[in-house]
């Protein structure tokens, strides 16, 4: 539990997966399944995300998180928020491991966590069914659209408007 070990754990367990998995599951996979509609994009992305982790005891949790991340990516038209959330989720696990190793999500705490997850899943599905989003219409058609999705339209739009891109 040296400082170097903690730093390496944060890089390998928090930063690299947050970037690579969000790019693959919420970026590439959502773009590849765009013709199926938002709901199927989210479900396929979440299923692939949970199966990728190959952890049977966490499959339901990872599927719920995958749905939430997919809805966020589609609705906000950006991967930046999901990368940040993914990083924070993994950072929490690393912090528990290093600084509170006896922590266990069992008993009443597991019930509360499951209920909160189901509420979050319900909220995500409501958002997904809600119409009037830019997400489905804006699934990348041009180079600028792809850049805006992966970086975030609110971050890249000033450069596009000034014709830097």
PDB file of N, CA, C and O in Angstrom, residues 62-109:
ATOM      1  N   UNK A  62     -23.484  -4.149 -13.251  1.00  0.00           N
ATOM      2  CA  UNK A  62     -22.805  -3.603 -14.427  1.00  0.00           C
ATOM      3  C   UNK A  62     -23.779  -3.339 -15.567  1.00  0.00           C
ATOM      4  O   UNK A  62     -23.587  -2.402 -16.336  1.00  0.00           O
ATOM      5  N   UNK A  63     -24.832  -4.151 -15.676  1.00  0.00           N
ATOM      6  CA  UNK A  63     -25.846  -3.891 -16.695  1.00  0.00           C
ATOM      7  C   UNK A  63     -26.581  -2.587 -16.385  1.00  0.00           C
ATOM      8  O   UNK A  63     -26.795  -1.761 -17.269  1.00  0.00           O
ATOM      9  N   UNK A  64     -26.951  -2.389 -15.106  1.00  0.00           N
ATOM     10  CA  UNK A  64     -27.644  -1.159 -14.705  1.00  0.00           C
ATOM     11  C   UNK A  64     -26.758   0.051 -14.960  1.00  0.00           C
ATOM     12  O   UNK A  64     -27.186   1.053 -15.542  1.00  0.00           O
ATOM     13  N   UNK A  65     -25.507  -0.036 -14.557  1.00  0.00           N
ATOM     14  CA  UNK A  65     -24.567   1.065 -14.783  1.00  0.00           C
ATOM     15  C   UNK A  65     -24.382   1.291 -16.285  1.00  0.00           C
ATOM     16  O   UNK A  65     -24.342   2.431 -16.746  1.00  0.00           O
ATOM     17  N   UNK A  66     -24.310   0.205 -17.052  1.00  0.00           N
ATOM     18  CA  UNK A  66     -24.174   0.322 -18.498  1.00  0.00           C
ATOM     19  C   UNK A  66     -25.350   1.038 -19.135  1.00  0.00           C
ATOM     20  O   UNK A  66     -25.175   1.872 -20.023  1.00  0.00           O
ATOM     21  N   UNK A  67     -26.568   0.739 -18.669  1.00  0.00           N
ATOM     22  CA  UNK A  67     -27.760   1.434 -19.172  1.00  0.00           C
ATOM     23  C   UNK A  67     -27.676   2.919 -18.814  1.00  0.00           C
ATOM     24  O   UNK A  67     -27.924   3.792 -19.655  1.00  0.00           O
ATOM     25  N   UNK A  68     -27.331   3.202 -17.564  1.00  0.00           N
ATOM     26  CA  UNK A  68     -27.241   4.601 -17.126  1.00  0.00           C
ATOM     27  C   UNK A  68     -26.214   5.373 -17.953  1.00  0.00           C
ATOM     28  O   UNK A  68     -26.490   6.476 -18.423  1.00  0.00           O
ATOM     29  N   UNK A  69     -25.045   4.789 -18.136  1.00  0.00           N
ATOM     30  CA  UNK A  69     -24.007   5.461 -18.914  1.00  0.00           C
ATOM     31  C   UNK A  69     -24.444   5.660 -20.368  1.00  0.00           C
ATOM     32  O   UNK A  69     -24.174   6.698 -20.971  1.00  0.00           O
ATOM     33  N   UNK A  70     -25.100   4.656 -20.943  1.00  0.00           N
ATOM     34  CA  UNK A  70     -25.564   4.776 -22.328  1.00  0.00           C
ATOM     35  C   UNK A  70     -26.604   5.886 -22.461  1.00  0.00           C
ATOM     36  O   UNK A  70     -26.550   6.679 -23.403  1.00  0.00           O
ATOM     37  N   UNK A  71     -27.538   5.953 -21.518  1.00  0.00           N
ATOM     38  CA  UNK A  71     -28.559   7.007 -21.554  1.00  0.00           C
ATOM     39  C   UNK A  71     -27.904   8.379 -21.445  1.00  0.00           C
ATOM     40  O   UNK A  71     -28.244   9.305 -22.179  1.00  0.00           O
ATOM     41  N   UNK A  72     -26.940   8.496 -20.543  1.00  0.00           N
ATOM     42  CA  UNK A  72     -26.240   9.776 -20.381  1.00  0.00           C
ATOM     43  C   UNK A  72     -25.514  10.150 -21.669  1.00  0.00           C
ATOM     44  O   UNK A  72     -25.590  11.289 -22.123  1.00  0.00           O
ATOM     45  N   UNK A  73     -24.808   9.186 -22.272  1.00  0.00           N
ATOM     46  CA  UNK A  73     -24.069   9.463 -23.510  1.00  0.00           C
ATOM     47  C   UNK A  73     -25.008   9.867 -24.640  1.00  0.00           C
ATOM     48  O   UNK A  73     -24.722  10.793 -25.394  1.00  0.00           O
ATOM     49  N   UNK A  74     -26.149   9.190 -24.741  1.00  0.00           N
ATOM     50  CA  UNK A  74     -27.099   9.495 -25.812  1.00  0.00           C
ATOM     51  C   UNK A  74     -27.778  10.838 -25.563  1.00  0.00           C
ATOM     52  O   UNK A  74     -27.858  11.683 -26.452  1.00  0.00           O
ATOM     53  N   UNK A  75     -28.264  11.037 -24.347  1.00  0.00           N
ATOM     54  CA  UNK A  75     -29.032  12.251 -24.050  1.00  0.00           C
ATOM     55  C   UNK A  75     -28.170  13.504 -24.032  1.00  0.00           C
ATOM     56  O   UNK A  75     -28.600  14.564 -24.471  1.00  0.00           O
ATOM     57  N   UNK A  76     -26.953  13.398 -23.496  1.00  0.00           N
ATOM     58  CA  UNK A  76     -26.084  14.570 -23.436  1.00  0.00           C
ATOM     59  C   UNK A  76     -25.201  14.701 -24.669  1.00  0.00           C
ATOM     60  O   UNK A  76     -24.479  15.675 -24.812  1.00  0.00           O
ATOM     61  N   UNK A  77     -25.260  13.694 -25.522  1.00  0.00           N
ATOM     62  CA  UNK A  77     -24.515  13.725 -26.773  1.00  0.00           C
ATOM     63  C   UNK A  77     -23.017  13.919 -26.541  1.00  0.00           C
ATOM     64  O   UNK A  77     -22.351  14.669 -27.245  1.00  0.00           O
ATOM     65  N   UNK A  78     -22.495  13.215 -25.513  1.00  0.00           N
ATOM     66  CA  UNK A  78     -21.084  13.343 -25.183  1.00  0.00           C
ATOM     67  C   UNK A  78     -20.632  12.155 -24.343  1.00  0.00           C
ATOM     68  O   UNK A  78     -21.412  11.604 -23.566  1.00  0.00           O
ATOM     69  N   UNK A  79     -19.371  11.788 -24.470  1.00  0.00           N
ATOM     70  CA  UNK A  79     -18.787  10.746 -23.635  1.00  0.00           C
ATOM     71  C   UNK A  79     -18.096  11.318 -22.400  1.00  0.00           C
ATOM     72  O   UNK A  79     -17.770  10.574 -21.487  1.00  0.00           O
ATOM     73  N   UNK A  80     -17.880  12.593 -22.354  1.00  0.00           N
ATOM     74  CA  UNK A  80     -17.160  13.202 -21.231  1.00  0.00           C
ATOM     75  C   UNK A  80     -17.837  12.894 -19.891  1.00  0.00           C
ATOM     76  O   UNK A  80     -17.156  12.454 -18.956  1.00  0.00           O
ATOM     77  N   UNK A  81     -19.154  13.078 -19.750  1.00  0.00           N
ATOM     78  CA  UNK A  81     -19.776  12.776 -18.453  1.00  0.00           C
ATOM     79  C   UNK A  81     -19.653  11.302 -18.059  1.00  0.00           C
ATOM     80  O   UNK A  81     -19.433  10.989 -16.883  1.00  0.00           O
ATOM     81  N   UNK A  82     -19.757  10.390 -19.032  1.00  0.00           N
ATOM     82  CA  UNK A  82     -19.662   8.975 -18.680  1.00  0.00           C
ATOM     83  C   UNK A  82     -18.236   8.574 -18.322  1.00  0.00           C
ATOM     84  O   UNK A  82     -18.037   7.732 -17.453  1.00  0.00           O
ATOM     85  N   UNK A  83     -17.258   9.178 -18.964  1.00  0.00           N
ATOM     86  CA  UNK A  83     -15.863   8.907 -18.598  1.00  0.00           C
ATOM     87  C   UNK A  83     -15.624   9.360 -17.162  1.00  0.00           C
ATOM     88  O   UNK A  83     -15.012   8.646 -16.359  1.00  0.00           O
ATOM     89  N   UNK A  84     -16.127  10.520 -16.809  1.00  0.00           N
ATOM     90  CA  UNK A  84     -15.951  11.039 -15.447  1.00  0.00           C
ATOM     91  C   UNK A  84     -16.658  10.145 -14.434  1.00  0.00           C
ATOM     92  O   UNK A  84     -16.080   9.783 -13.398  1.00  0.00           O
ATOM     93  N   UNK A  85     -17.903   9.754 -14.721  1.00  0.00           N
ATOM     94  CA  UNK A  85     -18.635   8.875 -13.812  1.00  0.00           C
ATOM     95  C   UNK A  85     -17.966   7.514 -13.670  1.00  0.00           C
ATOM     96  O   UNK A  85     -17.866   6.968 -12.574  1.00  0.00           O
ATOM     97  N   UNK A  86     -17.495   6.973 -14.772  1.00  0.00           N
ATOM     98  CA  UNK A  86     -16.810   5.681 -14.754  1.00  0.00           C
ATOM     99  C   UNK A  86     -15.540   5.779 -13.903  1.00  0.00           C
ATOM    100  O   UNK A  86     -15.256   4.904 -13.076  1.00  0.00           O
ATOM    101  N   UNK A  87     -14.786   6.841 -14.114  1.00  0.00           N
ATOM    102  CA  UNK A  87     -13.574   7.067 -13.322  1.00  0.00           C
ATOM    103  C   UNK A  87     -13.909   7.150 -11.832  1.00  0.00           C
ATOM    104  O   UNK A  87     -13.250   6.521 -11.001  1.00  0.00           O
ATOM    105  N   UNK A  88     -14.917   7.928 -11.482  1.00  0.00           N
ATOM    106  CA  UNK A  88     -15.279   8.091 -10.072  1.00  0.00           C
ATOM    107  C   UNK A  88     -15.758   6.775  -9.455  1.00  0.00           C
ATOM    108  O   UNK A  88     -15.435   6.472  -8.295  1.00  0.00           O
ATOM    109  N   UNK A  89     -16.516   5.992 -10.205  1.00  0.00           N
ATOM    110  CA  UNK A  89     -16.964   4.684  -9.721  1.00  0.00           C
ATOM    111  C   UNK A  89     -15.767   3.792  -9.409  1.00  0.00           C
ATOM    112  O   UNK A  89     -15.688   3.195  -8.332  1.00  0.00           O
ATOM    113  N   UNK A  90     -14.825   3.713 -10.335  1.00  0.00           N
ATOM    114  CA  UNK A  90     -13.643   2.881 -10.131  1.00  0.00           C
ATOM    115  C   UNK A  90     -12.750   3.432  -9.022  1.00  0.00           C
ATOM    116  O   UNK A  90     -12.162   2.671  -8.263  1.00  0.00           O
ATOM    117  N   UNK A  91     -12.673   4.750  -8.916  1.00  0.00           N
ATOM    118  CA  UNK A  91     -11.882   5.363  -7.853  1.00  0.00           C
ATOM    119  C   UNK A  91     -12.454   5.015  -6.476  1.00  0.00           C
ATOM    120  O   UNK A  91     -11.709   4.756  -5.532  1.00  0.00           O
ATOM    121  N   UNK A  92     -13.760   4.991  -6.372  1.00  0.00           N
ATOM    122  CA  UNK A  92     -14.403   4.616  -5.113  1.00  0.00           C
ATOM    123  C   UNK A  92     -14.007   3.198  -4.714  1.00  0.00           C
ATOM    124  O   UNK A  92     -13.689   2.934  -3.551  1.00  0.00           O
ATOM    125  N   UNK A  93     -13.984   2.291  -5.671  1.00  0.00           N
ATOM    126  CA  UNK A  93     -13.588   0.906  -5.398  1.00  0.00           C
ATOM    127  C   UNK A  93     -12.133   0.851  -4.938  1.00  0.00           C
ATOM    128  O   UNK A  93     -11.802   0.158  -3.964  1.00  0.00           O
ATOM    129  N   UNK A  94     -11.256   1.567  -5.613  1.00  0.00           N
ATOM    130  CA  UNK A  94      -9.841   1.583  -5.226  1.00  0.00           C
ATOM    131  C   UNK A  94      -9.673   2.158  -3.821  1.00  0.00           C
ATOM    132  O   UNK A  94      -8.930   1.615  -2.999  1.00  0.00           O
ATOM    133  N   UNK A  95     -10.377   3.244  -3.531  1.00  0.00           N
ATOM    134  CA  UNK A  95     -10.286   3.850  -2.192  1.00  0.00           C
ATOM    135  C   UNK A  95     -10.782   2.891  -1.124  1.00  0.00           C
ATOM    136  O   UNK A  95     -10.159   2.767  -0.060  1.00  0.00           O
ATOM    137  N   UNK A  96     -11.895   2.201  -1.392  1.00  0.00           N
ATOM    138  CA  UNK A  96     -12.377   1.213  -0.421  1.00  0.00           C
ATOM    139  C   UNK A  96     -11.334   0.123  -0.200  1.00  0.00           C
ATOM    140  O   UNK A  96     -11.086  -0.292   0.924  1.00  0.00           O
ATOM    141  N   UNK A  97     -10.736  -0.352  -1.257  1.00  0.00           N
ATOM    142  CA  UNK A  97      -9.758  -1.423  -1.151  1.00  0.00           C
ATOM    143  C   UNK A  97      -8.548  -1.001  -0.309  1.00  0.00           C
ATOM    144  O   UNK A  97      -8.093  -1.752   0.548  1.00  0.00           O
ATOM    145  N   UNK A  98      -8.036   0.187  -0.561  1.00  0.00           N
ATOM    146  CA  UNK A  98      -6.828   0.628   0.127  1.00  0.00           C
ATOM    147  C   UNK A  98      -7.082   1.201   1.522  1.00  0.00           C
ATOM    148  O   UNK A  98      -6.290   1.007   2.433  1.00  0.00           O
ATOM    149  N   UNK A  99      -8.178   1.944   1.683  1.00  0.00           N
ATOM    150  CA  UNK A  99      -8.363   2.682   2.926  1.00  0.00           C
ATOM    151  C   UNK A  99      -9.443   2.110   3.848  1.00  0.00           C
ATOM    152  O   UNK A  99      -9.541   2.512   4.997  1.00  0.00           O
ATOM    153  N   UNK A 100     -10.261   1.200   3.349  1.00  0.00           N
ATOM    154  CA  UNK A 100     -11.309   0.595   4.168  1.00  0.00           C
ATOM    155  C   UNK A 100     -11.533  -0.842   3.690  1.00  0.00           C
ATOM    156  O   UNK A 100     -12.605  -1.196   3.223  1.00  0.00           O
ATOM    157  N   UNK A 101     -10.494  -1.694   3.788  1.00  0.00           N
ATOM    158  CA  UNK A 101     -10.559  -3.038   3.199  1.00  0.00           C
ATOM    159  C   UNK A 101     -11.617  -3.952   3.807  1.00  0.00           C
ATOM    160  O   UNK A 101     -12.055  -4.897   3.172  1.00  0.00           O
ATOM    161  N   UNK A 102     -12.064  -3.684   5.038  1.00  0.00           N
ATOM    162  CA  UNK A 102     -13.065  -4.539   5.663  1.00  0.00           C
ATOM    163  C   UNK A 102     -14.487  -4.213   5.216  1.00  0.00           C
ATOM    164  O   UNK A 102     -15.427  -4.904   5.581  1.00  0.00           O
ATOM    165  N   UNK A 103     -14.659  -3.189   4.366  1.00  0.00           N
ATOM    166  CA  UNK A 103     -15.990  -2.814   3.882  1.00  0.00           C
ATOM    167  C   UNK A 103     -16.588  -3.948   3.056  1.00  0.00           C
ATOM    168  O   UNK A 103     -15.922  -4.564   2.232  1.00  0.00           O
ATOM    169  N   UNK A 104     -17.850  -4.213   3.289  1.00  0.00           N
ATOM    170  CA  UNK A 104     -18.549  -5.257   2.539  1.00  0.00           C
ATOM    171  C   UNK A 104     -19.979  -4.813   2.295  1.00  0.00           C
ATOM    172  O   UNK A 104     -20.654  -4.332   3.203  1.00  0.00           O
ATOM    173  N   UNK A 105     -20.425  -4.977   1.097  1.00  0.00           N
ATOM    174  CA  UNK A 105     -21.778  -4.591   0.726  1.00  0.00           C
ATOM    175  C   UNK A 105     -22.690  -5.809   0.903  1.00  0.00           C
ATOM    176  O   UNK A 105     -23.017  -6.508  -0.036  1.00  0.00           O
ATOM    177  N   UNK A 106     -23.081  -6.057   2.155  1.00  0.00           N
ATOM    178  CA  UNK A 106     -23.936  -7.199   2.467  1.00  0.00           C
ATOM    179  C   UNK A 106     -25.079  -6.753   3.367  1.00  0.00           C
ATOM    180  O   UNK A 106     -25.082  -5.644   3.908  1.00  0.00           O
ATOM    181  N   UNK A 107     -26.042  -7.631   3.529  1.00  0.00           N
ATOM    182  CA  UNK A 107     -27.175  -7.373   4.426  1.00  0.00           C
ATOM    183  C   UNK A 107     -28.007  -6.194   3.991  1.00  0.00           C
ATOM    184  O   UNK A 107     -28.298  -6.016   2.801  1.00  0.00           O
ATOM    185  N   UNK A 108     -28.401  -5.341   4.953  1.00  0.00           N
ATOM    186  CA  UNK A 108     -29.261  -4.194   4.634  1.00  0.00           C
ATOM    187  C   UNK A 108     -28.620  -3.224   3.643  1.00  0.00           C
ATOM    188  O   UNK A 108     -29.308  -2.628   2.821  1.00  0.00           O
ATOM    189  N   UNK A 109     -27.314  -3.088   3.716  1.00  0.00           N
ATOM    190  CA  UNK A 109     -26.613  -2.185   2.792  1.00  0.00           C
ATOM    191  C   UNK A 109     -26.759  -2.666   1.348  1.00  0.00           C
ATOM    192  O   UNK A 109     -26.940  -1.866   0.434  1.00  0.00           O
TER     193      UNK A 109
END
